[in-house]
Every structure is written in structure tokens, then in C-alpha cells.
Short mmCIF file of C-alpha atoms in Angstrom, two decimals:
data_model
loop_
_atom_site.label_atom_id
_atom_site.label_comp_id
_atom_site.label_asym_id
_atom_site.label_seq_id
_atom_site.Cartn_x
_atom_site.Cartn_y
_atom_site.Cartn_z
CA MET Y 1 22.10 -12.52 -1.13
CA ASP Y 2 22.49 -8.86 -0.42
CA THR Y 3 19.14 -8.30 1.24
CA PRO Y 4 19.04 -4.49 1.72
CA THR Y 5 20.01 -3.88 -1.98
CA LEU Y 6 17.50 -6.57 -3.21
CA LEU Y 7 14.74 -5.28 -0.92
CA ALA Y 8 15.33 -1.48 -2.15
CA HIS Y 9 15.14 -2.85 -5.75
CA LEU Y 10 12.05 -4.62 -5.22
CA HIS Y 11 10.53 -1.56 -3.66
CA HIS Y 12 11.39 0.98 -6.32
CA HIS Y 13 12.02 -0.70 -9.74
CA ASP Y 14 8.66 -1.35 -11.52
CA THR Y 15 9.47 -1.62 -15.21
CA ALA Y 16 7.17 -4.12 -16.81
CA LEU Y 17 8.27 -7.50 -18.14
CA SER Y 18 7.57 -7.53 -21.98
CA LEU Y 19 7.38 -10.09 -24.54
CA PRO Y 20 7.87 -8.36 -28.05
CA ARG Y 21 6.57 -10.48 -30.90
CA GLY Y 22 9.45 -12.60 -32.43
CA ALA Y 23 12.11 -11.19 -29.96
CA CYS Y 24 13.52 -12.25 -26.60
CA LEU Y 25 11.88 -11.66 -23.14
CA ARG Y 26 12.70 -8.22 -21.94
CA TRP Y 27 13.77 -8.66 -18.37
CA ASP Y 28 16.13 -5.89 -17.50
CA ASP Y 29 17.12 -7.14 -13.91
CA ALA Y 30 17.34 -10.75 -14.62
CA ASP Y 31 20.91 -11.28 -13.42
CA LEU Y 32 19.96 -9.70 -10.00
CA HIS Y 33 17.08 -12.15 -9.62
CA ARG Y 34 18.95 -15.14 -10.62
CA ALA Y 35 21.77 -14.34 -8.33
CA ALA Y 36 19.51 -13.74 -5.46
CA HIS Y 37 17.66 -16.99 -6.11
CA THR Y 38 20.85 -18.95 -6.43
CA GLY Y 39 22.23 -17.64 -3.11
CA ASP Y 40 19.10 -18.22 -1.04
CA PRO Y 41 16.05 -19.89 -2.97
CA GLU Y 42 13.82 -19.77 0.07
CA GLY Y 43 14.75 -16.35 1.38
CA TYR Y 44 14.46 -14.87 -2.14
CA ALA Y 45 10.89 -16.38 -2.56
CA LEU Y 46 9.85 -14.99 0.76
CA LEU Y 47 11.17 -11.39 -0.13
CA GLY Y 48 8.62 -11.30 -2.80
CA LEU Y 49 5.92 -11.08 -0.39
CA ALA Y 50 7.58 -8.23 1.70
CA PRO Y 51 5.18 -5.28 2.23
CA GLY Y 52 5.41 -2.69 -0.55
CA VAL Y 53 7.25 -4.75 -3.20
CA ARG Y 54 6.13 -3.55 -6.61
CA PRO Y 55 3.79 -5.86 -8.59
CA TRP Y 56 6.14 -6.35 -11.58
CA GLN Y 57 8.76 -7.18 -9.07
CA ARG Y 58 6.58 -9.79 -7.65
CA ALA Y 59 5.86 -11.07 -11.16
CA ARG Y 60 9.62 -11.38 -11.57
CA VAL Y 61 10.01 -13.49 -8.39
CA LEU Y 62 7.16 -15.77 -9.75
CA LEU Y 63 8.94 -15.99 -13.00
CA GLN Y 64 12.28 -16.79 -11.44
CA ILE Y 65 11.08 -19.52 -9.02
CA LEU Y 66 8.97 -21.03 -11.84
CA ALA Y 67 11.92 -20.95 -14.38
CA ALA Y 68 14.57 -22.28 -12.05
CA SER Y 69 15.03 -26.04 -11.36
CA GLN Y 70 14.38 -27.21 -7.79
CA ALA Y 71 16.98 -29.90 -8.07
CA GLY Y 72 19.08 -29.88 -4.89
CA LEU Y 73 16.42 -27.99 -2.85
CA ASP Y 74 15.20 -29.60 0.42
CA ASP Y 75 11.54 -30.27 1.10
CA ARG Y 76 11.11 -27.11 3.08
CA ALA Y 77 12.43 -24.68 0.44
CA ARG Y 78 10.37 -26.54 -2.32
CA ALA Y 79 7.23 -26.05 -0.05
CA VAL Y 80 7.88 -22.44 0.58
CA GLN Y 81 8.31 -21.78 -3.22
CA ALA Y 82 5.14 -23.56 -4.01
CA ARG Y 83 3.06 -21.68 -1.46
CA VAL Y 84 4.72 -18.26 -2.61
CA ALA Y 85 3.87 -19.25 -6.22
CA ARG Y 86 0.36 -19.86 -5.22
CA VAL Y 87 -0.01 -16.73 -3.29
CA LEU Y 88 1.46 -14.64 -6.23
CA THR Y 89 -0.69 -16.21 -8.96
CA LEU Y 90 -3.78 -15.09 -6.74
CA GLY Y 91 -2.22 -11.79 -5.54
CA LEU Y 92 -0.93 -10.40 -8.88
CA PRO Y 93 -3.10 -8.89 -11.60
CA PRO Y 94 -3.93 -11.83 -13.90
CA ALA Y 95 -2.41 -10.13 -16.72
CA HIS Y 96 0.94 -10.10 -14.90
CA VAL Y 97 0.59 -13.83 -14.27
CA ILE Y 98 -0.14 -14.65 -17.99
CA THR Y 99 2.87 -12.56 -19.02
CA VAL Y 100 4.95 -14.65 -16.70
CA LEU Y 101 3.54 -18.02 -18.06
CA LEU Y 102 4.13 -16.88 -21.57
CA ALA Y 103 7.59 -15.85 -20.60
CA LEU Y 104 8.21 -19.38 -19.31
CA ARG Y 105 6.98 -20.67 -22.68
CA ARG Y 106 9.48 -18.32 -24.33
CA LEU Y 107 12.29 -19.40 -22.15
CA ARG Y 108 11.36 -23.00 -22.81
CA ALA Y 109 11.33 -23.47 -19.00
CA ASN Y 110 9.28 -26.35 -17.89
CA HIS Y 111 9.45 -28.37 -14.68
CA LYS Y 112 6.85 -30.18 -12.64
CA HIS Y 113 6.30 -27.28 -10.33
CA THR Y 114 5.98 -24.99 -13.29
CA THR Y 115 3.41 -27.27 -14.83
CA ARG Y 116 1.40 -27.56 -11.55
CA THR Y 117 1.34 -23.79 -11.05
CA ALA Y 118 0.41 -23.00 -14.65
CA LEU Y 119 -2.39 -25.51 -14.70
CA ARG Y 120 -3.84 -24.37 -11.48
CA PHE Y 121 -3.91 -20.88 -12.68
CA VAL Y 122 -5.52 -21.65 -16.04
CA LEU Y 123 -8.16 -24.00 -14.69
CA GLU Y 124 -8.53 -23.27 -11.00
CA HIS Y 125 -8.24 -19.51 -10.68
CA PRO Y 126 -11.38 -18.00 -8.93
CA ALA Y 127 -12.01 -16.07 -12.12
CA ALA Y 128 -10.92 -18.80 -14.53
CA ASP Y 129 -14.15 -18.66 -16.64
CA ALA Y 130 -13.85 -15.04 -17.22
CA LEU Y 131 -10.27 -15.19 -17.79
CA ILE Y 132 -10.67 -17.80 -20.40
CA ALA Y 133 -13.33 -15.84 -22.16
CA ALA Y 134 -11.19 -12.66 -22.19
CA ARG Y 135 -7.74 -14.16 -22.92
CA ARG Y 136 -8.49 -17.62 -24.46
CA PRO Y 137 -5.56 -17.72 -26.95
CA ALA Y 138 -3.08 -16.65 -24.46
CA LEU Y 139 -4.26 -19.13 -21.81
CA ARG Y 140 -4.48 -22.02 -24.30
CA ASP Y 141 -0.72 -21.32 -25.19
CA CYS Y 142 -0.02 -21.38 -21.41
CA PHE Y 143 -1.94 -24.70 -21.09
CA GLU Y 144 -0.19 -26.29 -24.09
CA HIS Y 145 3.15 -25.24 -22.86
CA ALA Y 146 2.46 -26.62 -19.32
CA LEU Y 147 1.49 -30.05 -20.72
CA GLY Y 148 3.22 -30.09 -24.09
CA ALA Y 149 0.99 -29.29 -27.15
CA ALA Y 150 0.42 -32.82 -28.24
CA THR Y 151 -0.52 -34.08 -24.71
CA ALA Y 152 -2.83 -30.91 -24.16
CA ARG Y 153 -4.65 -31.46 -27.48
CA GLY Y 154 -4.95 -35.07 -26.76
CA CYS Y 155 -6.51 -34.38 -23.27
CA ALA Y 156 -8.83 -31.77 -24.99
CA GLY Y 157 -9.94 -34.20 -27.71
CA ARG Y 158 -10.59 -36.89 -24.97
CA ILE Y 159 -12.63 -34.50 -22.98
CA ALA Y 160 -14.44 -33.42 -26.06
CA GLY Y 161 -15.41 -36.99 -26.55
CA GLY Y 162 -16.96 -37.37 -23.10
CA ASP Y 163 -13.94 -38.73 -21.17
CA THR Y 164 -13.63 -36.93 -17.69
CA ALA Y 165 -11.64 -39.32 -15.51
CA SER Y 166 -9.69 -41.82 -17.53
CA ASP Y 167 -6.43 -43.01 -16.54
CA TYR Y 168 -4.92 -41.05 -19.55
CA LEU Y 169 -6.48 -37.80 -18.20
CA GLN Y 170 -5.63 -38.74 -14.59
CA ARG Y 171 -1.87 -39.19 -15.34
CA ARG Y 172 -1.35 -36.38 -17.76
CA LEU Y 173 -3.63 -33.60 -16.41
CA LEU Y 174 -5.81 -34.30 -13.38
CA ARG Y 175 -3.10 -35.20 -11.00
CA PHE Y 176 -1.72 -31.70 -11.14
CA LEU Y 177 -5.10 -30.08 -9.91
CA THR Y 178 -6.66 -29.76 -6.62
CA ASP Y 179 -10.19 -29.46 -8.05
CA PRO Y 180 -10.29 -31.96 -11.13
CA ALA Y 181 -14.18 -31.69 -11.36
CA ALA Y 182 -13.91 -28.21 -12.73
CA ALA Y 183 -11.25 -28.92 -15.25
CA PRO Y 184 -13.08 -30.67 -18.27
CA ALA Y 185 -15.49 -27.73 -18.89
CA ARG Y 186 -12.61 -25.22 -18.76
CA VAL Y 187 -10.43 -27.39 -21.08
CA GLN Y 188 -13.34 -27.35 -23.57
CA ALA Y 189 -13.58 -23.64 -23.18
CA LEU Y 190 -10.00 -23.14 -24.13
CA TYR Y 191 -10.55 -24.78 -27.43
CA ASP Y 192 -14.04 -23.59 -28.17
CA ALA Y 193 -14.87 -19.93 -28.31
CA GLY Y 194 -18.60 -20.70 -27.90
CA LYS Y 195 -18.12 -22.73 -24.73
CA ALA Y 196 -15.94 -19.94 -23.36
CA ALA Y 197 -18.51 -17.37 -23.97
CA ALA Y 198 -21.35 -19.63 -22.56
CA ALA Y 199 -19.32 -20.01 -19.27
CA THR Y 200 -19.75 -16.13 -18.75
CA PRO Y 201 -23.16 -15.39 -20.12
CA GLY Y 202 -23.14 -11.91 -18.95
CA GLY Y 203 -20.00 -11.17 -20.65
CA ASP Y 204 -18.75 -9.31 -17.45
CA HIS Y 205 -14.86 -9.61 -17.70
CA THR Y 206 -14.36 -6.66 -15.12
CA ALA Y 207 -12.95 -9.12 -12.56
CA VAL Y 208 -10.21 -10.23 -14.71
CA GLY Y 209 -7.93 -7.17 -14.35
CA GLU Y 210 -7.80 -7.29 -10.54
CA PRO Y 211 -6.04 -9.69 -8.07
CA VAL Y 212 -8.29 -11.84 -6.22
CA LEU Y 213 -6.05 -12.03 -3.07
CA PRO Y 214 -4.84 -8.62 -1.64
CA VAL Y 215 -1.07 -9.13 -0.71
CA ASP Y 216 -0.78 -5.62 0.58
CA THR Y 217 -3.45 -3.88 2.61
CA ALA Y 218 -5.03 -1.07 0.64
CA ARG Y 219 -4.39 2.25 2.20
CA ARG Y 220 -6.46 5.22 1.87
CA ARG Y 221 -4.72 8.57 2.01
CA PRO Y 222 -6.83 11.16 3.90
CA ALA Y 223 -7.99 14.13 1.68
CA THR Y 224 -6.54 16.44 4.23
CA ILE Y 225 -3.58 15.34 6.32
CA THR Y 226 -3.40 16.60 9.81
CA ALA Y 227 -1.35 15.98 12.77
CA THR Y 228 -4.02 13.62 14.24
CA ASN Y 229 -4.93 11.48 11.20
CA ARG Y 230 -1.53 9.62 10.78
CA GLY Y 231 -2.31 6.53 13.00
CA ASP Y 232 -3.69 6.08 16.39
CA ILE Y 233 -0.41 6.10 18.32
CA ALA Y 234 0.72 9.39 16.94
CA ALA Y 235 -2.72 10.93 17.17
CA THR Y 236 -2.83 9.96 20.96
CA LEU Y 237 0.63 11.45 21.52
CA VAL Y 238 -0.49 14.74 19.81
CA HIS Y 239 -3.40 15.00 22.26
CA LEU Y 240 -1.21 14.27 25.22
CA TYR Y 241 1.31 16.77 23.99
CA ARG Y 242 -1.29 19.44 23.44
CA GLY Y 243 -3.52 18.80 26.43
CA GLY Y 244 -1.36 17.30 29.23
CA PRO Y 245 -1.50 14.13 30.98
CA SER Y 246 -4.74 11.99 30.82
CA GLU Y 247 -5.22 8.56 32.26
CA ASP Y 248 -7.56 7.52 29.43
CA LEU Y 249 -5.14 8.71 26.74
CA TYR Y 250 -2.32 6.84 28.43
CA ALA Y 251 -4.30 3.65 28.60
CA ALA Y 252 -5.36 4.05 24.90
CA LEU Y 253 -1.69 4.59 24.01
CA GLY Y 254 -0.59 1.36 25.67
CA ARG Y 255 -3.29 -0.53 23.73
CA TYR Y 256 -2.45 1.01 20.48
CA VAL Y 257 1.35 0.36 20.96
CA GLY Y 258 0.71 -3.17 21.94
CA ALA Y 259 -1.41 -3.95 19.14
CA ALA Y 260 1.09 -2.39 16.52
CA ALA Y 261 4.06 -4.29 18.01
CA ALA Y 262 2.04 -7.62 18.11
CA ALA Y 263 2.23 -7.47 14.34
CA PHE Y 264 5.94 -8.13 14.35
CA PRO Y 265 8.02 -11.09 15.64
CA ARG Y 266 10.57 -10.38 18.46
CA PHE Y 267 13.96 -8.98 17.37
CA THR Y 268 16.59 -10.55 19.55
CA GLY Y 269 19.46 -7.95 18.74
CA THR Y 270 20.20 -4.56 19.91
CA VAL Y 271 19.00 -1.31 18.26
CA ALA Y 272 20.51 2.04 19.05
CA LEU Y 273 17.88 4.76 18.03
CA VAL Y 274 19.15 8.28 17.54
CA LEU Y 275 16.00 10.25 18.13
CA ASP Y 276 16.08 13.89 16.77
CA ALA Y 277 14.21 15.89 19.62
CA SER Y 278 15.28 19.39 18.30
CA ALA Y 279 13.05 22.37 17.82
CA SER Y 280 12.30 21.66 14.33
CA MET Y 281 10.86 18.21 15.02
CA ARG Y 282 8.08 20.00 17.19
CA GLY Y 283 7.10 22.18 14.08
CA TYR Y 284 4.47 24.77 14.50
CA GLY Y 285 0.97 25.78 13.46
CA ASP Y 286 -1.22 22.98 12.26
CA ARG Y 287 1.70 20.69 11.91
CA GLU Y 288 2.87 21.18 15.40
CA TRP Y 289 3.92 17.81 17.06
CA ALA Y 290 3.31 15.98 13.75
CA ALA Y 291 6.85 14.79 13.04
CA LEU Y 292 7.97 14.15 16.75
CA SER Y 293 4.67 12.26 17.55
CA GLN Y 294 5.34 9.88 14.62
CA ALA Y 295 9.08 9.49 15.63
CA ALA Y 296 7.99 8.71 19.22
CA ALA Y 297 5.44 6.18 17.87
CA LEU Y 298 8.20 4.36 16.11
CA ARG Y 299 10.34 4.44 19.22
CA MET Y 300 7.44 2.99 21.32
CA VAL Y 301 6.94 0.08 18.92
CA LEU Y 302 10.55 -0.65 18.65
CA SER Y 303 10.76 -0.79 22.58
CA GLN Y 304 8.37 -3.68 22.52
CA VAL Y 305 9.67 -5.36 19.26
CA CYS Y 306 13.46 -5.22 20.21
CA ALA Y 307 15.03 -7.26 22.97
CA ARG Y 308 17.18 -4.20 23.63
CA LEU Y 309 16.59 -0.64 22.42
CA GLU Y 310 19.03 2.22 23.20
CA VAL Y 311 17.52 5.59 22.71
CA ILE Y 312 19.90 8.59 22.21
CA GLU Y 313 17.95 11.80 22.09
CA THR Y 314 19.56 14.94 20.50
CA GLY Y 315 18.44 18.50 21.24
CA GLY Y 316 15.84 18.18 24.06
CA ASP Y 317 13.55 15.21 24.67
CA GLU Y 318 10.08 13.96 23.40
CA ARG Y 319 7.94 16.15 25.68
CA ALA Y 320 10.21 19.21 25.53
CA PRO Y 321 11.93 19.36 22.01
CA ARG Y 322 14.45 22.26 21.87
CA GLY Y 323 17.64 23.47 20.54
CA ALA Y 324 19.64 22.59 17.39
CA THR Y 325 20.24 19.12 15.75
CA ASP Y 326 23.50 17.38 16.32
CA LEU Y 327 23.02 14.00 14.67
CA ALA Y 328 26.71 13.22 14.23
CA THR Y 329 27.33 13.20 18.04
CA GLY Y 330 24.26 11.12 18.54
CA VAL Y 331 25.50 8.54 16.07
CA LEU Y 332 28.92 8.29 17.85
CA ASP Y 333 27.09 7.85 21.27
CA ALA Y 334 24.77 5.25 19.58
CA LEU Y 335 27.85 3.27 18.33
CA GLY Y 336 29.17 3.20 21.91
CA ALA Y 337 26.23 1.04 22.98
CA GLY Y 338 27.57 -1.86 20.74
CA PRO Y 339 24.46 -2.22 18.72
CA ASP Y 340 23.54 -4.47 15.73
CA LEU Y 341 21.99 -1.47 14.06
CA VAL Y 342 21.97 2.35 14.41
CA ALA Y 343 18.74 3.92 13.27
CA VAL Y 344 18.63 7.85 12.94
CA VAL Y 345 15.13 9.24 13.28
CA SER Y 346 14.97 12.88 12.18
CA ASP Y 347 13.27 15.33 10.01
CA GLY Y 348 16.42 15.92 8.15
CA TYR Y 349 17.32 19.47 9.13
CA GLU Y 350 20.90 19.26 10.56
CA ASN Y 351 21.60 22.65 12.09
CA VAL Y 352 24.63 22.01 14.10
CA PHE Y 353 27.75 21.90 11.91
CA PRO Y 354 25.84 21.04 8.78
CA GLY Y 355 27.56 18.18 7.00
CA ASP Y 356 28.91 16.71 10.22
CA LEU Y 357 26.85 13.49 10.02
CA ALA Y 358 27.87 12.99 6.39
CA ARG Y 359 31.57 13.45 7.45
CA VAL Y 360 31.34 11.16 10.48
CA VAL Y 361 29.58 8.35 8.50
CA ALA Y 362 32.15 8.62 5.79
CA SER Y 363 34.91 8.13 8.39
CA LEU Y 364 33.29 5.14 10.13
CA PRO Y 365 34.72 2.40 7.87
CA GLY Y 366 38.17 3.81 8.09
CA ALA Y 367 37.93 3.65 11.96
CA GLY Y 368 36.93 -0.07 11.59
CA VAL Y 369 33.23 0.51 12.44
CA THR Y 370 31.06 -1.96 10.46
CA THR Y 371 27.74 -1.42 12.32
CA PRO Y 372 25.11 -0.44 9.73
CA VAL Y 373 23.50 2.93 10.12
CA VAL Y 374 20.26 3.83 8.51
CA PHE Y 375 18.33 7.10 8.12
CA CYS Y 376 14.54 7.15 8.68
CA HIS Y 377 12.97 10.38 7.71
CA ALA Y 378 10.05 11.65 9.82
CA LEU Y 379 7.71 13.23 7.27
CA PHE Y 380 4.37 15.14 7.43
CA THR Y 381 3.22 13.43 4.21
CA SER Y 382 4.75 11.12 1.56
CA SER Y 383 5.13 13.93 -0.71
CA ASP Y 384 7.48 16.05 1.48
CA ASP Y 385 10.30 17.73 -0.55
CA LEU Y 386 13.60 16.33 0.88
CA THR Y 387 15.87 18.21 -1.31
CA LEU Y 388 17.44 20.18 1.58
CA ARG Y 389 16.78 17.52 4.10
CA ARG Y 390 19.47 14.77 3.43
CA PRO Y 391 22.21 15.36 5.95
CA ALA Y 392 23.99 12.16 4.91
CA PRO Y 393 23.07 11.17 1.42
CA SER Y 394 25.30 8.07 1.47
CA LEU Y 395 23.25 6.37 4.12
CA PRO Y 396 20.37 4.10 3.19
CA GLN Y 397 17.21 6.24 3.72
CA ARG Y 398 13.53 5.70 3.96
CA GLY Y 399 10.68 8.03 4.96
CA PHE Y 400 7.51 7.39 7.11
CA TRP Y 401 4.58 9.62 7.89
CA HIS Y 402 1.86 7.27 8.95
CA GLN Y 403 1.76 4.32 11.45
CA ASP Y 404 0.92 1.94 8.61
CA ASP Y 405 4.40 2.73 7.22
CA PHE Y 406 5.97 0.79 10.02
CA ALA Y 407 4.96 -2.59 8.12
CA GLU Y 408 7.52 -1.73 5.46
CA LEU Y 409 9.92 0.31 7.62
CA LEU Y 410 10.86 -2.28 10.13
CA PRO Y 411 11.76 -4.99 7.56
CA TRP Y 412 13.81 -2.43 5.74
CA MET Y 413 15.57 -1.51 8.92
CA PHE Y 414 16.30 -4.91 10.16
CA GLY Y 415 17.24 -6.17 6.69
CA HIS Y 416 20.44 -4.06 6.89
CA CYS Y 417 21.96 -5.85 9.82
CA GLU Y 418 23.08 -9.58 10.26
CA ALA Y 419 20.96 -10.00 13.42
CA GLY Y 420 17.92 -9.04 11.35
CA ALA Y 421 18.24 -11.88 8.99
CA PRO Y 422 16.27 -14.47 11.23
CA TRP Y 423 13.79 -11.68 12.20
CA LEU Y 424 13.03 -10.89 8.53
CA ARG Y 425 12.67 -14.57 7.67
CA ALA Y 426 10.18 -15.13 10.62
CA ALA Y 427 8.21 -12.03 9.70
CA LEU Y 428 7.88 -13.22 6.07
CA HIS Y 429 6.95 -16.69 7.08
CA ASP Y 430 4.30 -15.25 9.26
CA ARG Y 431 2.95 -13.20 6.31
CA LEU Y 432 3.09 -16.27 4.01
CA ASP Y 433 1.04 -18.16 6.57
CA ALA Y 434 -1.43 -15.41 6.77
CA LEU Y 435 -1.82 -15.12 3.04
CA ASP Y 436 -1.96 -18.80 2.57
CA ARG Y 437 -4.98 -18.98 5.07
CA GLN Y 438 -6.73 -16.16 3.06
CA ALA Y 439 -6.11 -18.19 -0.14
CA ASP Y 440 -7.68 -21.25 1.48
CA THR Y 441 -10.70 -19.36 2.47
CA LEU Y 442 -10.92 -17.70 -1.07
CA THR Y 443 -10.68 -21.27 -2.68
CA ALA Y 444 -13.25 -22.75 -0.28
CA ARG Y 445 -15.65 -19.72 -0.92
CA ILE Y 446 -15.33 -20.18 -4.76
CA ALA Y 447 -15.85 -23.96 -4.59
CA ALA Y 448 -18.78 -23.65 -2.41
#
């Protein structure tokens, strides 16, 4: 599995899956998803939970892991796929999940894990009653595909006749569920519009459009972005740069950096960070210190996350940025440290021999250098115009302007190097554990 390519695709390609009436499922990147799943089923499923992955890409991951057979997978991989499927059915908009389940019907894909996931979504989703009232025909199709139409209707007929726990129902329906007690009423609602409406007497279907489990933390963009509202670390650094040393500020800085680094597992490899400390990184006016403080914040977090971090400053230094930008020499010096990854952090203004970085990067493969090099754009806002700020367009590039961006930036960075594979897997397992706990809490609250 080509992790950097797949991760970039998951972050940027957000075309919807569609099911035209009487036509095949429109899934424009199916080959990429199938190949990635075949290469590493567990890693592929986990990547669907990476921060910043687009909702329709998460829907594709759900579709792929439910459509594929689990024959040959070990217990660990099956368990991870089951947990990811559970998180995604709660973390995606219900309409996306319904599209996935109907796509499985169109693909005639049905396995035990598919049946289990579909039935739990239709009958145990926290908003199941409202969903059935709002999308009853579609959910009935999903229910009948999961069990088979004859079996599903047989179960519905027995439930309508008063059966709630017979051996027939147990073997064909209830054994797939975690809360069998709630199932009979909802199965009746699937086949009876009156009962579906009665289950939601207020007719309030506003909840059916929103995910019940937030996979990504909602971020609020400030109405006006300044140098000091882009995260606690950068804000503290700006105050230090502007006002000079302060014991309280240094103490707060240590706490903020420690808290930010604690969100990531330890990276056991070596990162060489080419830090642009030229005059342009200081900026001027209201934006003075904004870019450099965020770049320094990234450097500080990496220093606690990485077992070894080599920092190569170009121009001046963090406290005294000056001069022009010579990124090419910085990259060559960084490669001399023998790192697993070289990360260039710059505002993108290369004003010593413009084009030098691009030429140096282009020559590296010919010189036998295989160390991955990535470019991290230090931005003022996410909408900065980078037209003239891409000194090496061939390099993988990603921007960051707020401390919260580190949650997406670090997996993207480490995903480019071989030593980052175990780090990325550990980080995504931690994320799956956290989301699973939230799902447990959500389910328990609804049951109560």
C-alpha cells in the first residue's frame, strides 16, 4: 500500500458515491481502494480514521471493508475492521451509510460481517427510529439485503404475530444484534408506515442528517485571524518574541508543548528539519512573528515526539530571523545527518538562487539519495495564495497555520518514510481506541 498517495487521496478527493437508478454503482476510485485493501487490510481500514479524511472517502473505506471477504484474515485484522466499521457507521452522516448499504445490495456483496454491520445500523443506530421514519423504504431494502428478502419478511411476519424471542428469530436475526430487545418494534416499523410515524410522534427528523459520533474535532475559525489566535504554543512564542523573556511565559510554553506532544506516540526514527529563519519568516505589521512562531511550535512538538530531531536553520535563527532563504543548502546539510525523513518548513519564499531547491531535489535520485523530502508550508491562514510560494513543486507539500493542524500534519509527514509506518499504525490504533470508547459511551447513554 502506497501510504502517502492513498492518504493524500483520502484528504482531497471528495466525489460522492452515487447509485443511478438501473445503472451500476458510480465509484470512480474503486481500483485504488481495492488495491490498498488487498495490500494491507488492517492498515487500510485504520487510514479511514486518519484526521482530515473526507466523509465520502470514509464512506468508500466502509464500503470496501464490508464488500470484501475476510477469508484469510487473522483475528486481529477482523477485529480492527469490525471496530472501524462500527465507528464509521456512527461517525458518517446516515445518508452516506445508507448509500453504502444500498451499494452493497447493488454489488450483491453479503458476508457475515456485512450482515452484522447493516443490521446494527438499521436497528440499533442511536437515531434509528427517526431514520426509519425518514428513510423507511431504503432501510427496509438494506434490512432485506442483510438477511435475504424471504428471511427478512419471515422475521417481520413472526414479529407481527407476537414472536419476539423464538429460536427462529434468534438464529436468523437476534444473534447479530447487541440490543435484541429494541429490534422487534423497529422491524415492525420498517414494514408499517404507521408504526414508523408513531415511533417519532413529534416528527422531528433533524437528527437524521448528522453523524452521532464526531470522528474529527470540529474547528472554529476565528472571525479575524491574528498572530496570537493560532494555538497556545505560537501565541506564547509571539508574546516572548515581542516582549522578551518571562518566567511565566516559559513555564506556560513548556506545558503547552508537553500537552500537544502527548497526543502523539513516540517516533523512533530521525527527522531532519530544515527551518527557514530568514527575514520573510518574521513578517511585519500585524503579521509579525506569525509564520515563524508556528514553525517554531512545530519544531518544539517534534523535538518531544521524535527520538532524534536534527534542526538546520537557514538565514538567521528563531529569535533573530534575518537574511535570505537558502533552502537547497539546508536540504543538503539535512541529508548529511542520515535521517529517515527531511522536512522543509518555510513560508515558500526562496530568494537565494530561486529554483535551487527544485534543481537539488530533482538531482537527488540520480545521486542515489532515497530519503524522502517533504515541504511544510508555514501559512498565516489556510487561504494564503501560494502561487509564487512553491519553490519545489515536485515535493509533497502541505500547509499549516494553526496548532490544531499538527494532528493532520504529523501523520502526513511520517507517512512518507518507512520508519513512520509503525508510528502511523500506533497513532491510528490510539485514535480507534478513543473513538471506540466514545461509541461505547454513546450507546450506553442511548440505552439508558
